[in-house]
PDB file of C-alpha atoms and ligand atoms in Angstrom:
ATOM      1  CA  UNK A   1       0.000   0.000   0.000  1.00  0.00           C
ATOM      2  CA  UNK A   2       1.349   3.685  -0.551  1.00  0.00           C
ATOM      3  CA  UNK A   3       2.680   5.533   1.796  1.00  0.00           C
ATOM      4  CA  UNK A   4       0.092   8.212   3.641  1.00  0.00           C
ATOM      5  CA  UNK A   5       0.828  11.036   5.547  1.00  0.00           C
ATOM      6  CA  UNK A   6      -0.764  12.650   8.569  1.00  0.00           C
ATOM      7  CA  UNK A   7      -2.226  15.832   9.026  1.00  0.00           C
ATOM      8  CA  UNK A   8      -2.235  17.299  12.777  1.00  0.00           C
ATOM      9  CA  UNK A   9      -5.574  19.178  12.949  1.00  0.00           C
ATOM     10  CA  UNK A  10      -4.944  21.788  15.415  1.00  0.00           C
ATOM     11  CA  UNK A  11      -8.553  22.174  16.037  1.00  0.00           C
ATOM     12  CA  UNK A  12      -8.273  19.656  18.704  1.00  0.00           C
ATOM     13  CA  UNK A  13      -5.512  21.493  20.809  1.00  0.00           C
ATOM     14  CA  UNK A  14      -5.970  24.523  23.280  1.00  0.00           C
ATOM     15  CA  UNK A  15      -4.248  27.998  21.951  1.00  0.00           C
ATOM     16  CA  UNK A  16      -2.260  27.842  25.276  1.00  0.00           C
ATOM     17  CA  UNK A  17      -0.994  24.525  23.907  1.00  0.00           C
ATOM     18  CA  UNK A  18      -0.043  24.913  20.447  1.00  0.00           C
ATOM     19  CA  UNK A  19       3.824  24.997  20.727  1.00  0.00           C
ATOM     20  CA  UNK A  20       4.250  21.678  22.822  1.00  0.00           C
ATOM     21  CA  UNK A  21       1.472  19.569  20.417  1.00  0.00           C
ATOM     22  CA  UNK A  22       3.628  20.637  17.499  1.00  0.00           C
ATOM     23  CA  UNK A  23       6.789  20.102  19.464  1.00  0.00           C
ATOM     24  CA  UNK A  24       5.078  16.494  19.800  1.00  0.00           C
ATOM     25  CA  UNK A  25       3.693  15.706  16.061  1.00  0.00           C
ATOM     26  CA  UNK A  26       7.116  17.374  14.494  1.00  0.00           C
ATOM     27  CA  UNK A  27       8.632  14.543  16.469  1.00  0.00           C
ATOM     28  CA  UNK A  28       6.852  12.003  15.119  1.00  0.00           C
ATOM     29  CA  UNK A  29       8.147  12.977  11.589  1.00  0.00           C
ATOM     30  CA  UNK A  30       4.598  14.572  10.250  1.00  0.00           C
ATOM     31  CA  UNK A  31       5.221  16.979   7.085  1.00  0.00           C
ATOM     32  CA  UNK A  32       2.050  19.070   7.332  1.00  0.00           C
ATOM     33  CA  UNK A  33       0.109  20.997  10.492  1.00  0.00           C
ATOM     34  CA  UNK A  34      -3.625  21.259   9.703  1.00  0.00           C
ATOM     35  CA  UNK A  35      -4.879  24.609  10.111  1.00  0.00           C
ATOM     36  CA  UNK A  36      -8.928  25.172  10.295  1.00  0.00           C
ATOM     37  CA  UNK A  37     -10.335  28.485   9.253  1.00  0.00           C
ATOM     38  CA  UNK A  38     -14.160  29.199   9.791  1.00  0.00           C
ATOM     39  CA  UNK A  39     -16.353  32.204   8.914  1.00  0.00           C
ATOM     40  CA  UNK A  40     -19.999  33.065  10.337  1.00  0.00           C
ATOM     41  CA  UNK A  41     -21.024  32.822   6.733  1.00  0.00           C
ATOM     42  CA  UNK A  42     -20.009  29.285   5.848  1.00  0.00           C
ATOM     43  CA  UNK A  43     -19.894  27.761   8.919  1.00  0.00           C
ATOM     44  CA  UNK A  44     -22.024  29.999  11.383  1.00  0.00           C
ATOM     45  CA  UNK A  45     -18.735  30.529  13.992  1.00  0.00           C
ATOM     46  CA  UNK A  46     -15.500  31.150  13.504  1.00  0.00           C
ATOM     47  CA  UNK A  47     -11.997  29.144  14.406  1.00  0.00           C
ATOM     48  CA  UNK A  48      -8.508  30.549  14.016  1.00  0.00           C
ATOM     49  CA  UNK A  49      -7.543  34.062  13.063  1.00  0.00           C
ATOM     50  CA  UNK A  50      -4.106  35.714  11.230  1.00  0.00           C
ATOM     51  CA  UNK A  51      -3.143  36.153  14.486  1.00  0.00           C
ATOM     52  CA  UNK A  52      -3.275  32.154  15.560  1.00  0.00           C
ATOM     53  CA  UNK A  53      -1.570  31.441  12.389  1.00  0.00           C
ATOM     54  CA  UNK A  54       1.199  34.479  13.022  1.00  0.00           C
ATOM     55  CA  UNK A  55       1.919  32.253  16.494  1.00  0.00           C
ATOM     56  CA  UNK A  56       2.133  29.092  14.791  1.00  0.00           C
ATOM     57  CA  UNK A  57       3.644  29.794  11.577  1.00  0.00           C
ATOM     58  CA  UNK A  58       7.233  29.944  13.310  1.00  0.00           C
ATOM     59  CA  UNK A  59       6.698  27.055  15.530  1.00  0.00           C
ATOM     60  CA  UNK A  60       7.758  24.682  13.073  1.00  0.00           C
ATOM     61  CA  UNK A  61       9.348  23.983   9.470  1.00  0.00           C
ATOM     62  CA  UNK A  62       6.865  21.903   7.389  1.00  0.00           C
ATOM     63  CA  UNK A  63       3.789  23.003   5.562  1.00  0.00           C
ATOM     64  CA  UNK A  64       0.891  24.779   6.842  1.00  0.00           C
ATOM     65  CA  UNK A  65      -2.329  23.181   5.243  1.00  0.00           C
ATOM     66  CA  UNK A  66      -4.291  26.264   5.584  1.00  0.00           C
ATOM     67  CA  UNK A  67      -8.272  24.724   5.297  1.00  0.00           C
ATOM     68  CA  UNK A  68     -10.588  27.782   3.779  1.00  0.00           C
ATOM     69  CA  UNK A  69     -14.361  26.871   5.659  1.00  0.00           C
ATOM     70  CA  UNK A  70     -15.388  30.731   4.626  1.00  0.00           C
ATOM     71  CA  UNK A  71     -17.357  32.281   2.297  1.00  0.00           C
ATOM     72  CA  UNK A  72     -14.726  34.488  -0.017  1.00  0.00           C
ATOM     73  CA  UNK A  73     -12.029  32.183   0.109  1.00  0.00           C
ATOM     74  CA  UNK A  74      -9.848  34.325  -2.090  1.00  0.00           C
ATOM     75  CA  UNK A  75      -9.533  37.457   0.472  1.00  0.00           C
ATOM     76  CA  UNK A  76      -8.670  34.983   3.056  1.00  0.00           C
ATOM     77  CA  UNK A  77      -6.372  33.144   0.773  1.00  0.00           C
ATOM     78  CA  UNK A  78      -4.838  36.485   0.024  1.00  0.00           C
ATOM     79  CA  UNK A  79      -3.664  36.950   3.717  1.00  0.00           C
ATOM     80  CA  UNK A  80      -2.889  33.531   4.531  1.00  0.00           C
ATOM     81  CA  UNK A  81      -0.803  33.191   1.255  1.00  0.00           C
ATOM     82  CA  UNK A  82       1.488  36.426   2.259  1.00  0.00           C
ATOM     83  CA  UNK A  83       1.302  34.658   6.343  1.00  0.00           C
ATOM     84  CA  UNK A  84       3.481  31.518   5.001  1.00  0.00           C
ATOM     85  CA  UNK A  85       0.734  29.141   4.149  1.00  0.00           C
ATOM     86  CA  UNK A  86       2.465  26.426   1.822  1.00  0.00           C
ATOM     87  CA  UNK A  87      -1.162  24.595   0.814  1.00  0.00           C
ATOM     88  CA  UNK A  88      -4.336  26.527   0.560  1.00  0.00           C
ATOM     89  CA  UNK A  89      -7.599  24.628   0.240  1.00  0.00           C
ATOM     90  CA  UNK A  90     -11.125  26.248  -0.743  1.00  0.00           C
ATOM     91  CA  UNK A  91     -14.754  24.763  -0.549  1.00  0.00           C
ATOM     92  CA  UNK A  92     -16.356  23.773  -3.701  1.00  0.00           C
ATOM     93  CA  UNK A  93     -19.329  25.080  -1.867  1.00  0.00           C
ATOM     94  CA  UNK A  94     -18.083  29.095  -0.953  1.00  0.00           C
ATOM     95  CA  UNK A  95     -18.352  29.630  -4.641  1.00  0.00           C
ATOM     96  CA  UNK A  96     -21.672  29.445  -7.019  1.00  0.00           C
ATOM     97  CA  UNK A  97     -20.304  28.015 -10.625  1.00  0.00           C
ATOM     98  CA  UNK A  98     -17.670  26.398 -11.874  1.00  0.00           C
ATOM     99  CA  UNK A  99     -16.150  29.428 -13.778  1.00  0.00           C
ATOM    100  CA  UNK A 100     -15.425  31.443 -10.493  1.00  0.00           C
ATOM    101  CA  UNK A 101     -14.074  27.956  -9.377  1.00  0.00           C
ATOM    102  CA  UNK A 102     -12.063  28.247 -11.466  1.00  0.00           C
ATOM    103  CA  UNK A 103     -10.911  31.723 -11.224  1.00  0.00           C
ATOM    104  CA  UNK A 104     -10.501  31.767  -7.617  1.00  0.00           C
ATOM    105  CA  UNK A 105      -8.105  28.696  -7.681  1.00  0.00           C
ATOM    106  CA  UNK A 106      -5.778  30.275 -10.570  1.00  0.00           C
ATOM    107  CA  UNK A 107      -5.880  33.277  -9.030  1.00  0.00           C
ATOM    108  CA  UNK A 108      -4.256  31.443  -5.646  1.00  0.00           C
ATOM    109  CA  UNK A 109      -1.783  29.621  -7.791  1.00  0.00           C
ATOM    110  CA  UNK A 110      -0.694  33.166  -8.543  1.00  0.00           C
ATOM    111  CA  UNK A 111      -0.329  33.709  -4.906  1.00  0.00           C
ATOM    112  CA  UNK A 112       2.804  30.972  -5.372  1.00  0.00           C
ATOM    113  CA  UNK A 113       1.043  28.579  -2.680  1.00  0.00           C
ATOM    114  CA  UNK A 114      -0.037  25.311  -3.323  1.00  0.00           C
ATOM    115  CA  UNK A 115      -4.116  25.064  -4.015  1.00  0.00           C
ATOM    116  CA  UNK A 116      -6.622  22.613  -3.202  1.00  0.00           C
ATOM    117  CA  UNK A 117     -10.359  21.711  -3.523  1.00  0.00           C
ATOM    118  CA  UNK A 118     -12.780  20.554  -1.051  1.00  0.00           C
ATOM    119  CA  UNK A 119     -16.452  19.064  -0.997  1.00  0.00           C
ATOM    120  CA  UNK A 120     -18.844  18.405   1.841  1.00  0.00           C
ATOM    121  CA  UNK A 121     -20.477  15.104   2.517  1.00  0.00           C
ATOM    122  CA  UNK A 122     -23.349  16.393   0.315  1.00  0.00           C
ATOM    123  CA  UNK A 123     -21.483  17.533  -2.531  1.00  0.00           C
ATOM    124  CA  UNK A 124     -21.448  14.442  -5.389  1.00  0.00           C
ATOM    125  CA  UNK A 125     -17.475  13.523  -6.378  1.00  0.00           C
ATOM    126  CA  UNK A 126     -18.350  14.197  -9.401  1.00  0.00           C
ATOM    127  CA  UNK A 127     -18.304  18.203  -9.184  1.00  0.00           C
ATOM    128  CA  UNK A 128     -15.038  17.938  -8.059  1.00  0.00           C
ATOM    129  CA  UNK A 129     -13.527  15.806 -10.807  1.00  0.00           C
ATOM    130  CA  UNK A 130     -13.036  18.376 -13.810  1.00  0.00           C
ATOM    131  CA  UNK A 131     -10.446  20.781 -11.000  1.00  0.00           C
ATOM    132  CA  UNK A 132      -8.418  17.968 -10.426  1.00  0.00           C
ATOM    133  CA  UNK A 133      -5.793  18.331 -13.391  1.00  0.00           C
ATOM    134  CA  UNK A 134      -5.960  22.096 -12.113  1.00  0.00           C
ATOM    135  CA  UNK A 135      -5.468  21.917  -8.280  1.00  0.00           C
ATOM    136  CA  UNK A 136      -2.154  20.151  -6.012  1.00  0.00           C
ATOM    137  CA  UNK A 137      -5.154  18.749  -3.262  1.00  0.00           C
ATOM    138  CA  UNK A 138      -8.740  17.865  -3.023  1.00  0.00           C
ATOM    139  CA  UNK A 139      -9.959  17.689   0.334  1.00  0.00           C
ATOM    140  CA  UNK A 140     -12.581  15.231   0.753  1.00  0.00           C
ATOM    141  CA  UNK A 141     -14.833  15.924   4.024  1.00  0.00           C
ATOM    142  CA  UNK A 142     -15.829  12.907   5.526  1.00  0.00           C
ATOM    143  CA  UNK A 143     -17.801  15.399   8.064  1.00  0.00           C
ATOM    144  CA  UNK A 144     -19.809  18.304   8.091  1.00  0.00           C
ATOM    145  CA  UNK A 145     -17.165  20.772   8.489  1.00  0.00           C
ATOM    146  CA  UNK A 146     -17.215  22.782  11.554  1.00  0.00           C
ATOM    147  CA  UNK A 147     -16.656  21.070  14.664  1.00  0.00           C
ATOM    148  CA  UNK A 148     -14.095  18.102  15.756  1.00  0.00           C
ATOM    149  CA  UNK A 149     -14.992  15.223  17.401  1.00  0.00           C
ATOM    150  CA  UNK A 150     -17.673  13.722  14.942  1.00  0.00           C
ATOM    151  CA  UNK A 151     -18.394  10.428  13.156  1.00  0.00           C
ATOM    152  CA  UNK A 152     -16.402   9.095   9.992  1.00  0.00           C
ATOM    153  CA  UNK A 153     -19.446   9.215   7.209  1.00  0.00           C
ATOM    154  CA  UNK A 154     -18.696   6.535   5.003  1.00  0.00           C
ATOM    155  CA  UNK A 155     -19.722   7.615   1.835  1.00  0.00           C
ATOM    156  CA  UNK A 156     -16.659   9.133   2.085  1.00  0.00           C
ATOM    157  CA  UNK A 157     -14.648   6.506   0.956  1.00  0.00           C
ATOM    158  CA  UNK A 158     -16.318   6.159  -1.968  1.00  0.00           C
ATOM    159  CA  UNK A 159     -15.682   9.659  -2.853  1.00  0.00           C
ATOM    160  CA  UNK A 160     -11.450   8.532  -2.216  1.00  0.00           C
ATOM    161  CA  UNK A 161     -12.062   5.874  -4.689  1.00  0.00           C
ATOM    162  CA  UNK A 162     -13.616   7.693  -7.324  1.00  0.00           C
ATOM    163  CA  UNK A 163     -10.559  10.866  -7.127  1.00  0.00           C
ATOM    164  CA  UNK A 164      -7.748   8.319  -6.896  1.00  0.00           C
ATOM    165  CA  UNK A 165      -9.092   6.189  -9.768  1.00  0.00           C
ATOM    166  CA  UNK A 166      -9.582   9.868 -11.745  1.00  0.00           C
ATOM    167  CA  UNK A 167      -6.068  10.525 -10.968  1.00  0.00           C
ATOM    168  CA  UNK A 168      -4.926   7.584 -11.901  1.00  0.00           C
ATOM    169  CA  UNK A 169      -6.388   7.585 -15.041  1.00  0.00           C
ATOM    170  CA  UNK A 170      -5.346  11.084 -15.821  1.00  0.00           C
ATOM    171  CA  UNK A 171      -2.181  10.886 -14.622  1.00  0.00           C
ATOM    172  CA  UNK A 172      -2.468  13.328 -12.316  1.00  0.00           C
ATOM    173  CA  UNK A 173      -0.523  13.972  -9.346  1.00  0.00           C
ATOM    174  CA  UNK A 174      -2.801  15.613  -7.341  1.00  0.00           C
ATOM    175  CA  UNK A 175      -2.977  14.175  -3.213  1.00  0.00           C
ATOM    176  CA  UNK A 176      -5.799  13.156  -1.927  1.00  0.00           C
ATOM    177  CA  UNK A 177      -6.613  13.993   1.888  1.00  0.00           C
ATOM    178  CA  UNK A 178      -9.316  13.360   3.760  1.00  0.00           C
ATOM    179  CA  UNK A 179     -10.985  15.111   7.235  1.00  0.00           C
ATOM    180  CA  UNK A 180     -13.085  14.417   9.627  1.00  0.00           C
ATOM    181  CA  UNK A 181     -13.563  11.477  12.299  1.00  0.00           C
ATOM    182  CA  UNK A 182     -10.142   9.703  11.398  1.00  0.00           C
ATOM    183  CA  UNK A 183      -9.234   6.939  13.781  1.00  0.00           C
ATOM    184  CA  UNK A 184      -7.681   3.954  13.634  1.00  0.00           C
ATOM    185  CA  UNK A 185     -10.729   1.876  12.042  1.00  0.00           C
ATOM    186  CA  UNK A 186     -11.357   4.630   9.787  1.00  0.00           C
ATOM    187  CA  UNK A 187      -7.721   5.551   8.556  1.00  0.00           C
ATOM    188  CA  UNK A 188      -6.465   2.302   7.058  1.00  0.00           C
ATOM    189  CA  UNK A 189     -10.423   2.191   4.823  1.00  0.00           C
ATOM    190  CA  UNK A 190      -9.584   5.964   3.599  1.00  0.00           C
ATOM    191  CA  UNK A 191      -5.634   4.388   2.828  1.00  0.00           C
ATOM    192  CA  UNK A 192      -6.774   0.852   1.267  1.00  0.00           C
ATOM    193  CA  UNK A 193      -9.427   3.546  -1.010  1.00  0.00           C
ATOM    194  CA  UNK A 194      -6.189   5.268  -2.280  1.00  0.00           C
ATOM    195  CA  UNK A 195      -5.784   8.848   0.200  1.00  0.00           C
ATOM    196  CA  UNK A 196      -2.534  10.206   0.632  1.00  0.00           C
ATOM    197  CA  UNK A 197      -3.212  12.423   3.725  1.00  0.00           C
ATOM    198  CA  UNK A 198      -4.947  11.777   6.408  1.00  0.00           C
ATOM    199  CA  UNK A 199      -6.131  14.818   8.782  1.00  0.00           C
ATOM    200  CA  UNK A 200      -6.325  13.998  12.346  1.00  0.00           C
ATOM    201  CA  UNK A 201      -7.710  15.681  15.326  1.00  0.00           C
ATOM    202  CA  UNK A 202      -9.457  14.461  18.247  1.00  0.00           C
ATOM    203  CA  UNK A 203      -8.206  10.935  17.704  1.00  0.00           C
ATOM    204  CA  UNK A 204      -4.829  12.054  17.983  1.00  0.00           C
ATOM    205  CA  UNK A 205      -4.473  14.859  20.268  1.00  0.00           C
ATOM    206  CA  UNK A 206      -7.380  13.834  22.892  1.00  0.00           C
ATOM    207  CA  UNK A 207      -4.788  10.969  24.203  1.00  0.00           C
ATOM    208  CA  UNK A 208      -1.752  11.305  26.077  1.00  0.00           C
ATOM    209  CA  UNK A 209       0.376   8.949  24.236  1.00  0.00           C
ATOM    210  CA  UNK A 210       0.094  10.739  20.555  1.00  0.00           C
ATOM    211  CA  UNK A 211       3.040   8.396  19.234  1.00  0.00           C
ATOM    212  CA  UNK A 212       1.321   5.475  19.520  1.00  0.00           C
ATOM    213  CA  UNK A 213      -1.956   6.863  18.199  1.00  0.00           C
ATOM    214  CA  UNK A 214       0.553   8.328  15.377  1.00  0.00           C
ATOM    215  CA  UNK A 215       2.112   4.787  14.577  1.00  0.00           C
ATOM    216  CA  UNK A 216      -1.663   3.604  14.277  1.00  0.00           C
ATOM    217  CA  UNK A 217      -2.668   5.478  12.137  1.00  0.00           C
ATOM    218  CA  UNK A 218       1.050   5.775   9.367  1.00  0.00           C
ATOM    219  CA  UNK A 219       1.894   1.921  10.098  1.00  0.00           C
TER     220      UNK A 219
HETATM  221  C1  DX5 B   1     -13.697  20.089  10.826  1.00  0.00           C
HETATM  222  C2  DX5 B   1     -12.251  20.346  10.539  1.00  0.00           C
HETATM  223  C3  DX5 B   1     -11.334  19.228  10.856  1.00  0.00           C
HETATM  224  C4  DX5 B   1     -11.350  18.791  12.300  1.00  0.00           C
HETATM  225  C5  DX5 B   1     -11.258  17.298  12.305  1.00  0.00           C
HETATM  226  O1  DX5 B   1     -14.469  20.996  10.135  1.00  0.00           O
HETATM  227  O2  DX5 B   1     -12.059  20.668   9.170  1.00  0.00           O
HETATM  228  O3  DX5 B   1     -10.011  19.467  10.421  1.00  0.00           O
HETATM  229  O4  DX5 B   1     -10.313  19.313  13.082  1.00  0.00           O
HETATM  230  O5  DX5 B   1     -11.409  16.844  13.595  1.00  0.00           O
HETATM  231  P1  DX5 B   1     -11.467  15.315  14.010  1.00  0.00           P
HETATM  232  O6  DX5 B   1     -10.213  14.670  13.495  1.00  0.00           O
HETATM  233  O7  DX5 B   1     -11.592  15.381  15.474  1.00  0.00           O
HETATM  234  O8  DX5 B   1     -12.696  14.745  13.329  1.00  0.00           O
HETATM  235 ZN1   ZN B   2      -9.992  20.744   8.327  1.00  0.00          ZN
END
């Protein structure tokens, strides 16, 4: 099976703890720290601001997945692009047809970051398909975004199947991540459907021993 990589979703730390979780997950080898932005318009609350990101951005070396839950993804990605973020991922959703799609996710190329797509549970794989030859990501939410803590929703998995089959196809080198309710019953059915990163909150920071929850979920 391929190698996948994990995703640290700081959602599931405390702001007082930020430097020590990453201290711990940098450890453990992981190449990206998750980063959850919410609006009132998407989501209906908010997350993390610039200013979280300002305090984590220099607590470590690899790259910041920066995940767009807002309604004008490109004025956030804007900021977040000249903050450091390495990977920038909008909702399918924010935006109403495929040509500002489109637009918004060239015009964050420009930016010189690294862009990627996401759908909700609700959203068919399908819409998703024609941005994949166009995008580095797509983020497939195996949740309703918003909140940690929640169940895996299996359809997901499908979804996996259905991008990594495109890609393969295509030829494509676009990852394939997935978010929401990750464990260690859920992780290995997102790797056998073909994912490349899997985002993890609750499962792994709501434990003290995050290696072995870690090794669970990468071996
Ligand atoms: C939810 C966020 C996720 C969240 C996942 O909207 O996008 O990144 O932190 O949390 P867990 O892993 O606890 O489901
Ligand atoms: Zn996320």
């Amino acid at each position: 099976m391929k190698q996948v990589y994990v995703a640290p979703s700081l959602l599931a730390v405390n702001k007082n703890n930020f430097k020590s979780a990453i201290d711990q997950v940098i450890q453990l080898g992981v190449k990206y720290i998750h980063f959850d932005v919410m609006d009132e318009e998407f989501i209906g609350h908010t997350s993390f601001s610039f200013e979280d990101f300002k305090k984590v951005k220099p607590m470590h070396q690899v790259n910041n997945d920066v995940h767009l839950m807002v309604a004008k993804p490109y004025e956030y990605a804007k900021e977040y692009a000249k903050l450091g973020a390495d990977i920038i991922t909008i909702h399918y959703e924010a935006l109403k047809d495929d040509s500002l799609r489109f637009d918004c996710l060239n015009a964050i190329k420009k930016l010189g970051v690294k862009v990627g797509i996401s759908i909700k549970p609700k959203t068919p794989v399908e819409k998703v398909l024609p941005f994949l030859h166009i995008v580095d990501l797509v983020l497939v939410m195996s949740v309703e975004p918003g909140l940690g803590g929640q169940s895996f929703i299996p359809e997901a998995l499908d979804k996996i199947r259905k991008c990594h089959e495109y890609i393969e196809l295509n030829k494509l080198k676009t990852l394939i991540e997935v978010d929401g309710g990750i464990n260690e019953t859920t992780g290995p059915l997102c790797r056998e459907a073909g994912v490349d990163v899997l985002v993890a909150g609750s499962y792994l920071f709501n434990h003290e021993d995050i290696k072995e929850r870690y090794q669970k979920l990468v071996k």
